[in-house]
mmCIF file of C-alpha atoms in Angstrom:
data_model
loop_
_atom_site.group_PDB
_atom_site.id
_atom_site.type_symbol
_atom_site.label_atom_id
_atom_site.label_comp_id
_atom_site.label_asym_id
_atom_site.label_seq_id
_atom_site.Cartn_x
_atom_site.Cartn_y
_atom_site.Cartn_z
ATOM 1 C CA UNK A 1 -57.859 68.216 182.611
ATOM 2 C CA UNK A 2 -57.456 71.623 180.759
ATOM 3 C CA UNK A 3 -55.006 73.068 178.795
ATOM 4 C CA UNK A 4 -54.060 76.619 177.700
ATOM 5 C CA UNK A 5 -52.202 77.125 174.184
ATOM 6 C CA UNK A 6 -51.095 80.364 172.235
ATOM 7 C CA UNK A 7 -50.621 80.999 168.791
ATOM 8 C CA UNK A 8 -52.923 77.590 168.236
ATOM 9 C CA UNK A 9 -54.283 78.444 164.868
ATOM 10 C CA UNK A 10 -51.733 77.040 162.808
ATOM 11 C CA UNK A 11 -48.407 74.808 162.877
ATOM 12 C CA UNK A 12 -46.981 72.893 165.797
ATOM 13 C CA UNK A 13 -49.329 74.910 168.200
ATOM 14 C CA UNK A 14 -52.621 73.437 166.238
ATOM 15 C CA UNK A 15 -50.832 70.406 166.367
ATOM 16 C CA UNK A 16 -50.119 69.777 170.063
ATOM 17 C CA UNK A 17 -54.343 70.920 170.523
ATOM 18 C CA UNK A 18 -54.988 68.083 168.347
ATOM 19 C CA UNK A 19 -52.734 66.034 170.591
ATOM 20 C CA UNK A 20 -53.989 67.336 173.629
ATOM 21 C CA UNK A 21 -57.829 66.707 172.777
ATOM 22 C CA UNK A 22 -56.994 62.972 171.724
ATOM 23 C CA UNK A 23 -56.077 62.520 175.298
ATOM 24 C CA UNK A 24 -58.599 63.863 177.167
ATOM 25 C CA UNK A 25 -57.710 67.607 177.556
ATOM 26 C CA UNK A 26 -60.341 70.379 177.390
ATOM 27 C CA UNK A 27 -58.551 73.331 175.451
ATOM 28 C CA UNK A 28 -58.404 77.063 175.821
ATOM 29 C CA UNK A 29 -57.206 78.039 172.206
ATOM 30 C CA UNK A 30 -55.693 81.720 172.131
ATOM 31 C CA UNK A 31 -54.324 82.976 168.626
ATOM 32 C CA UNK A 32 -54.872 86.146 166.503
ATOM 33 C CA UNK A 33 -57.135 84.871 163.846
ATOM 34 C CA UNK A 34 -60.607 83.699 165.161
ATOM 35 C CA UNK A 35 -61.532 82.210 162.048
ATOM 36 C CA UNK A 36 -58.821 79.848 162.625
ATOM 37 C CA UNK A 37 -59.761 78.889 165.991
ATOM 38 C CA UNK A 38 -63.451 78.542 164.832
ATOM 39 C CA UNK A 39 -62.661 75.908 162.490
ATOM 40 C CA UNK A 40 -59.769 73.759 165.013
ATOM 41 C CA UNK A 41 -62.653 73.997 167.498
ATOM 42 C CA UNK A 42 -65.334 72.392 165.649
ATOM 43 C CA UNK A 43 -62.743 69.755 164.644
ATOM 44 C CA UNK A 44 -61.659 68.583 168.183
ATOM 45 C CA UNK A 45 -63.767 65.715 170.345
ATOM 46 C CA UNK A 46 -62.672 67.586 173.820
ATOM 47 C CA UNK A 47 -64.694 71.410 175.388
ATOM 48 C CA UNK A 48 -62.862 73.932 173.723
ATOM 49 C CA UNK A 49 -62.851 77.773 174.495
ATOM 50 C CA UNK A 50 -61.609 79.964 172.026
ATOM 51 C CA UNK A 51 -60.068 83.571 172.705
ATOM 52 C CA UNK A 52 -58.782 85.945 170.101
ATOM 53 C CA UNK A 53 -55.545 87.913 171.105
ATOM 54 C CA UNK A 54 -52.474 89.289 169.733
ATOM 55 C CA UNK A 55 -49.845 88.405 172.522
ATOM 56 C CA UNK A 56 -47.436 90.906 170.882
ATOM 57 C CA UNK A 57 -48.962 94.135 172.980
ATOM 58 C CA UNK A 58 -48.291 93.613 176.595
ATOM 59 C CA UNK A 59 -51.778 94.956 177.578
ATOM 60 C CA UNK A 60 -53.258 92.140 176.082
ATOM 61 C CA UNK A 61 -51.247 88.977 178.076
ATOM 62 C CA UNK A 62 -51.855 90.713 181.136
ATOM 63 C CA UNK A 63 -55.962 90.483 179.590
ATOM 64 C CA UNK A 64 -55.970 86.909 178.970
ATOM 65 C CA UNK A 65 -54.392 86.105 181.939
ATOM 66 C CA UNK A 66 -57.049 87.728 183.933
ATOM 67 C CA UNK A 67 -59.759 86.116 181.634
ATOM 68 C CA UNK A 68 -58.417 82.724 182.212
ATOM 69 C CA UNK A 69 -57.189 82.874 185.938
ATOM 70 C CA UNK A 70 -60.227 81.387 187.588
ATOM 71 C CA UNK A 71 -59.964 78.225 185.638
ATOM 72 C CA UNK A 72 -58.159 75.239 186.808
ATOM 73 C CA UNK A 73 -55.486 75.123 183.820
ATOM 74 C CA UNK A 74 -53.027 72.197 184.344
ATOM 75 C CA UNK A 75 -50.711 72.503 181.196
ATOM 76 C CA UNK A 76 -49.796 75.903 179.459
ATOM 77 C CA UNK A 77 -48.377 75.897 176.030
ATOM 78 C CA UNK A 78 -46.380 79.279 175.412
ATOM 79 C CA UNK A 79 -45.900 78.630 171.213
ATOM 80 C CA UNK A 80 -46.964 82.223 169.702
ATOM 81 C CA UNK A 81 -44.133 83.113 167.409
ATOM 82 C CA UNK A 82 -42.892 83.656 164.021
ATOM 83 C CA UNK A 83 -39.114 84.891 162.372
ATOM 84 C CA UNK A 84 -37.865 87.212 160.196
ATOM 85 C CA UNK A 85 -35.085 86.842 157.550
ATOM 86 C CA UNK A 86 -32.372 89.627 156.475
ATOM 87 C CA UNK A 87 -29.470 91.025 157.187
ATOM 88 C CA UNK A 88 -29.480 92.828 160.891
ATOM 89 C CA UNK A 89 -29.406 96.648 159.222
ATOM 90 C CA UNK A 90 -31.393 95.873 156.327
ATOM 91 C CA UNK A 91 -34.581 94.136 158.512
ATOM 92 C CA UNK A 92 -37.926 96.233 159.227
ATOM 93 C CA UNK A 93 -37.115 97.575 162.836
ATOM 94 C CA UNK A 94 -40.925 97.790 163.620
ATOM 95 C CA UNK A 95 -41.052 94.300 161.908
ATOM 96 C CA UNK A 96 -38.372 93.196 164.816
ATOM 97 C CA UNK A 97 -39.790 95.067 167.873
ATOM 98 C CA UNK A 98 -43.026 92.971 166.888
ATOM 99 C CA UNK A 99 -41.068 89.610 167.011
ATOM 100 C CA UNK A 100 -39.167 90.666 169.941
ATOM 101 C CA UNK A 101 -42.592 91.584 171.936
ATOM 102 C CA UNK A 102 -44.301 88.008 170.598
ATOM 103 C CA UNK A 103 -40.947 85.700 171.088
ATOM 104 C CA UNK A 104 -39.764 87.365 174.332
ATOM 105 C CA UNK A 105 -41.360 89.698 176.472
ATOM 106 C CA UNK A 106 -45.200 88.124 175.654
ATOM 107 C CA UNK A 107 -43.454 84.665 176.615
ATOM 108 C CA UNK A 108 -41.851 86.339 179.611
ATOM 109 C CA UNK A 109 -45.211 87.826 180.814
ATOM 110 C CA UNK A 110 -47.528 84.921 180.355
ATOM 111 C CA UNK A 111 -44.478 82.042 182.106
ATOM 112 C CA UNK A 112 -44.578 84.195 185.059
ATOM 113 C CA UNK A 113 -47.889 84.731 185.873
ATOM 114 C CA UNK A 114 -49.322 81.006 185.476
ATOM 115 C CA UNK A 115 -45.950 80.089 187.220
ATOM 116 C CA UNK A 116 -47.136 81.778 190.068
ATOM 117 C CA UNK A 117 -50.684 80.321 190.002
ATOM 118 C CA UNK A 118 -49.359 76.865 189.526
ATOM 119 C CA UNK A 119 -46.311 77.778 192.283
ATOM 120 C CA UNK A 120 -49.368 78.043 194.700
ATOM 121 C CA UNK A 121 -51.336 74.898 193.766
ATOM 122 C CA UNK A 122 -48.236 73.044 193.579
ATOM 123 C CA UNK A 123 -48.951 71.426 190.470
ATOM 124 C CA UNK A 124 -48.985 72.244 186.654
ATOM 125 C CA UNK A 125 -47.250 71.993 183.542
ATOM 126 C CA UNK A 126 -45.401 75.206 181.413
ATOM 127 C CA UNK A 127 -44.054 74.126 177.943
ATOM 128 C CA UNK A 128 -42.573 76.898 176.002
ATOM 129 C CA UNK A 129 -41.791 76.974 172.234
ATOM 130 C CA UNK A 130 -38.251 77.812 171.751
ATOM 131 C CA UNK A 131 -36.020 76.360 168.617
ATOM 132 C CA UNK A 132 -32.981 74.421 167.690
ATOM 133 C CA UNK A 133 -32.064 78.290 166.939
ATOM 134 C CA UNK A 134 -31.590 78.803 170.890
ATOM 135 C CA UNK A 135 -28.565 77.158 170.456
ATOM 136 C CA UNK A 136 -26.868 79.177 168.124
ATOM 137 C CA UNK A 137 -25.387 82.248 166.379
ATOM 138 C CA UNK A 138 -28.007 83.070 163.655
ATOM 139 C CA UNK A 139 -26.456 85.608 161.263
ATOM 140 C CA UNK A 140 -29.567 86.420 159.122
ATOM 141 C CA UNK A 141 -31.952 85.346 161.641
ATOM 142 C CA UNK A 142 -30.433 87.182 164.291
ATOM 143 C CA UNK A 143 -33.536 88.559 165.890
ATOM 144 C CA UNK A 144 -34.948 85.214 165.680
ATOM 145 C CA UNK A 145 -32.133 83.337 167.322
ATOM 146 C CA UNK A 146 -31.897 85.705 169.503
ATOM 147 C CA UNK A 147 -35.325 85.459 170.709
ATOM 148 C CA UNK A 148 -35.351 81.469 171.071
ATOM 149 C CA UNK A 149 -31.959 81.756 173.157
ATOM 150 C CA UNK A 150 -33.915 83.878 176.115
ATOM 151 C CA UNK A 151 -36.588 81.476 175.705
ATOM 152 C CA UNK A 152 -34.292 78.688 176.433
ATOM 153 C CA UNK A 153 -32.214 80.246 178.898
ATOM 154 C CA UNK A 154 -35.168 81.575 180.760
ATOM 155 C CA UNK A 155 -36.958 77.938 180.798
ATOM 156 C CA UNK A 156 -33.698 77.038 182.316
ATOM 157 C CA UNK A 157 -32.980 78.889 185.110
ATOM 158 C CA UNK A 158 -36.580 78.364 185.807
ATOM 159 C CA UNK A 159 -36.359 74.604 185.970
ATOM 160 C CA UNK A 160 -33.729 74.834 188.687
ATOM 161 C CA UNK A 161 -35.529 76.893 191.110
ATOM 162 C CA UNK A 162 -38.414 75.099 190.785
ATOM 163 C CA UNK A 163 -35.790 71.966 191.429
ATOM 164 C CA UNK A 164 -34.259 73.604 193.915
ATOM 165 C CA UNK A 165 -37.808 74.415 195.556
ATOM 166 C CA UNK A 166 -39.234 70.614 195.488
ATOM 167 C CA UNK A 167 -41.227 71.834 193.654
ATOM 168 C CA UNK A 168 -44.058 70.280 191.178
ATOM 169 C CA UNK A 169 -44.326 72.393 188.944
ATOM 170 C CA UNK A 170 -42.567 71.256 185.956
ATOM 171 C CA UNK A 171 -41.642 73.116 183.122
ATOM 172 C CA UNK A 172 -40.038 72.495 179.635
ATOM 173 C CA UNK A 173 -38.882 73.882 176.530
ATOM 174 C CA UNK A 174 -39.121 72.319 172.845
ATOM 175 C CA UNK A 175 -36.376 72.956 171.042
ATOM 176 C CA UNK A 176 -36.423 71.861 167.271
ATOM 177 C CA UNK A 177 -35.384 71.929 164.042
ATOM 178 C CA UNK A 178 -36.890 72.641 160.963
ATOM 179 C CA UNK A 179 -40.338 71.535 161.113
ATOM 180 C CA UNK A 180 -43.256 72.206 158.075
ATOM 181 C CA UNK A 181 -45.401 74.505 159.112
ATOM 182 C CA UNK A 182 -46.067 78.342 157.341
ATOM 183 C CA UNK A 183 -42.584 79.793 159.459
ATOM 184 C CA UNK A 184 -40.740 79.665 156.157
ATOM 185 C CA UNK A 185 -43.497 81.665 154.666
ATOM 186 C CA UNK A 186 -43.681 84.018 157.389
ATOM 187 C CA UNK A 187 -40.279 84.684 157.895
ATOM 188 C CA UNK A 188 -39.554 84.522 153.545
ATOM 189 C CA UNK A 189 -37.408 81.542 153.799
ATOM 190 C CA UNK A 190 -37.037 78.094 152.449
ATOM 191 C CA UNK A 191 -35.493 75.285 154.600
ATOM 192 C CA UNK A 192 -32.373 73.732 152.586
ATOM 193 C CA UNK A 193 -32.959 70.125 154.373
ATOM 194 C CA UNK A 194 -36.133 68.458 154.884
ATOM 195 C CA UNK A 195 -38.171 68.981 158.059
ATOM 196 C CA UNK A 196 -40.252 67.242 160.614
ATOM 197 C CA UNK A 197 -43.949 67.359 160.584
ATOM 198 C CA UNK A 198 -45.427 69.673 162.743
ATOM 199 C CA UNK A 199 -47.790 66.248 163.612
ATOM 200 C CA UNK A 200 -44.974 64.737 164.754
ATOM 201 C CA UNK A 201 -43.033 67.207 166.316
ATOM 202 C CA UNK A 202 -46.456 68.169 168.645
ATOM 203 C CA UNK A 203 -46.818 64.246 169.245
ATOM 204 C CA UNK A 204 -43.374 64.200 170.668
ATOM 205 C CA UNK A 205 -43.548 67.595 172.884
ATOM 206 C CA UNK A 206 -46.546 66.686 174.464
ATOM 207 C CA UNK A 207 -45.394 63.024 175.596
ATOM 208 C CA UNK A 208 -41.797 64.590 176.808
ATOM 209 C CA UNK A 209 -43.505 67.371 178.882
ATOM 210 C CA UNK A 210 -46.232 65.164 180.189
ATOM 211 C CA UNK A 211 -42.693 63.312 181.615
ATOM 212 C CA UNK A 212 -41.210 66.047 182.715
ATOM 213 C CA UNK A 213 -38.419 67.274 180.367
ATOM 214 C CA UNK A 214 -36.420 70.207 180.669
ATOM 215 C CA UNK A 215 -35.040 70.472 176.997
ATOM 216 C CA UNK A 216 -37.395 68.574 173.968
ATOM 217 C CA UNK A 217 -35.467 67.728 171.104
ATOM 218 C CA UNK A 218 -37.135 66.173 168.576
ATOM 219 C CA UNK A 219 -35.158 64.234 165.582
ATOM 220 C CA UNK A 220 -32.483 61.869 165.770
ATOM 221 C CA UNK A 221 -30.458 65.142 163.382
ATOM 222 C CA UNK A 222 -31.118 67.306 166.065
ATOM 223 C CA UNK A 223 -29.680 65.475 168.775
ATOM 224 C CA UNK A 224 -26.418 64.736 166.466
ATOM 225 C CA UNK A 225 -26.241 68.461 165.533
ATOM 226 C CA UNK A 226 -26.388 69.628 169.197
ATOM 227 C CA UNK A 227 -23.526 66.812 169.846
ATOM 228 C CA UNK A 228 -21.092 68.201 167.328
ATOM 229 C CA UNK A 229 -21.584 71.580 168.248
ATOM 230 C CA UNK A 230 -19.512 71.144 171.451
ATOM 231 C CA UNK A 231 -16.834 70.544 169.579
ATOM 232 C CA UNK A 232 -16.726 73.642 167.069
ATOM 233 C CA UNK A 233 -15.194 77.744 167.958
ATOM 234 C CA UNK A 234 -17.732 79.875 167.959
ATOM 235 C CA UNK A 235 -16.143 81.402 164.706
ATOM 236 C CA UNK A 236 -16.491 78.360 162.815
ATOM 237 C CA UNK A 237 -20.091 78.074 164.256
ATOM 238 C CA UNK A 238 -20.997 81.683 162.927
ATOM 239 C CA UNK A 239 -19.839 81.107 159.387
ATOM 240 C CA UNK A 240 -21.461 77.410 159.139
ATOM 241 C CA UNK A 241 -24.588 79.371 160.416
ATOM 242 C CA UNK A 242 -23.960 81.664 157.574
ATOM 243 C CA UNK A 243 -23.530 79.685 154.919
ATOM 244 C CA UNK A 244 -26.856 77.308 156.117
ATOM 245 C CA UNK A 245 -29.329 80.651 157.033
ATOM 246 C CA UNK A 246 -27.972 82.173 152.911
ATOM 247 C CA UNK A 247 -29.503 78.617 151.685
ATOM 248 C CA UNK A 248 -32.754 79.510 153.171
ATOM 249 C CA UNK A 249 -33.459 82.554 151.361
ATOM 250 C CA UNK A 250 -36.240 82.257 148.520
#
């Protein structure tokens, strides 16, 4: 059994590797920072290839595709990512362009060419990294939000043709809240409630996609907060939104 993972140098991506190795996976470990990767690697029990890449320039997912293609990958992890706080005219546009190419298009790249190769074997396992963000306004955030809500949506619409198809290939997309890992740091915020650990949160993903999933919540909050939001305008969504992204802000 192998499995493919990006941004796996840190957080929930590092996380589901660790997961992954306990049961029985082989690992192909793609993040920016070798050094990183280097030290996961000599941690985990499983065969572990590492490859260095910054999925954010498009030149460089259609490069580790064609590194990898040969091998017989049966689950790949799409979890390279990161935010970015602000108000929408006040944020770095370069800053955002970067998020959008890592969140979106690198995600959009990478799903559809190992959903081809696993289309034609007829088996495999996609799991993209989304947020609870996907389903929500994020005023501060927006970029971010944004970003998680094509991820979601995309995973979606995916799900059903591959339904639709008899298909299986099954794919998923893990969708939660706060967790602790360095995305407050990254993005300059601090999370006003308490979050899950990224051990946990990986744990959970990894079981849920092995079963099939479409939409991996993890957290009993979560699951209540995604109930109660059926039942709120979209008005009174965007200023709770408000009020809980100006909390964050260190």
């Amino acid at each position: 059994m192998l499995a493919m993972i990006t941004g796996a140098s840190s957080g929930i991506g590092r996380d589901m590797a660790r997961e992954l190795s306990r049961r029985g996976y082989d690992l192909i470990l793609v993040a920016r920072r070798r050094d990183r990767l280097e030290i996961l690697q000599k941690e985990l029990k499983t065969k572990v290839q590492i490859i260095p890449c910054d999925v954010s320039k498009k030149e460089s997912c259609f490069s580790l595709y064609h590194q990898v293609e040969d091998q017989d990958i049966d689950v790949f992890i799409n979890n390279a990512g990161f935010g970015l706080f602000g108000a929408f005219e006040e944020t770095d546009l370069e800053r955002e362009l970067e998020l959008i190419n890592t969140n979106i298009r690198a995600v959009h790249i990478l799903t559809k060419l190992f959903l081809r190769k696993f289309i034609r074997r007829d088996k495999g396992h996609i799991l993209n990294v989304a947020s609870s963000a996907a389903f929500l306004p994020g005023p501060l955030l927006s970029s971010y939000y944004a970003s998680k809500s094509y991820v979601l949506r995309l995973s979606e619409a995916v799900y059903e043709e591959l339904r639709r198809r008899g298909s299986h290939v099954r794919i998923s997309v893990l969708c939660p809240g706060p967790v602790r890992t360095e995305f407050d740091r990254v993005a300059d915020v601090r999370f006003s409630v308490k979050g899950l650990s990224s051990e946990a949160v990986a744990r959970y993903a990894i079981e849920k996609m092995l079963r099939g999933k479409l939409i991996i919540t993890p957290g009993a909050m979560m699951k209540a907060t995604r109930f109660v939001e059926r039942f709120a305008s979209e008005k009174l969504l965007l200023r709770c939104c408000y009020h809980m992204q100006k909390r964050k802000q260190s």
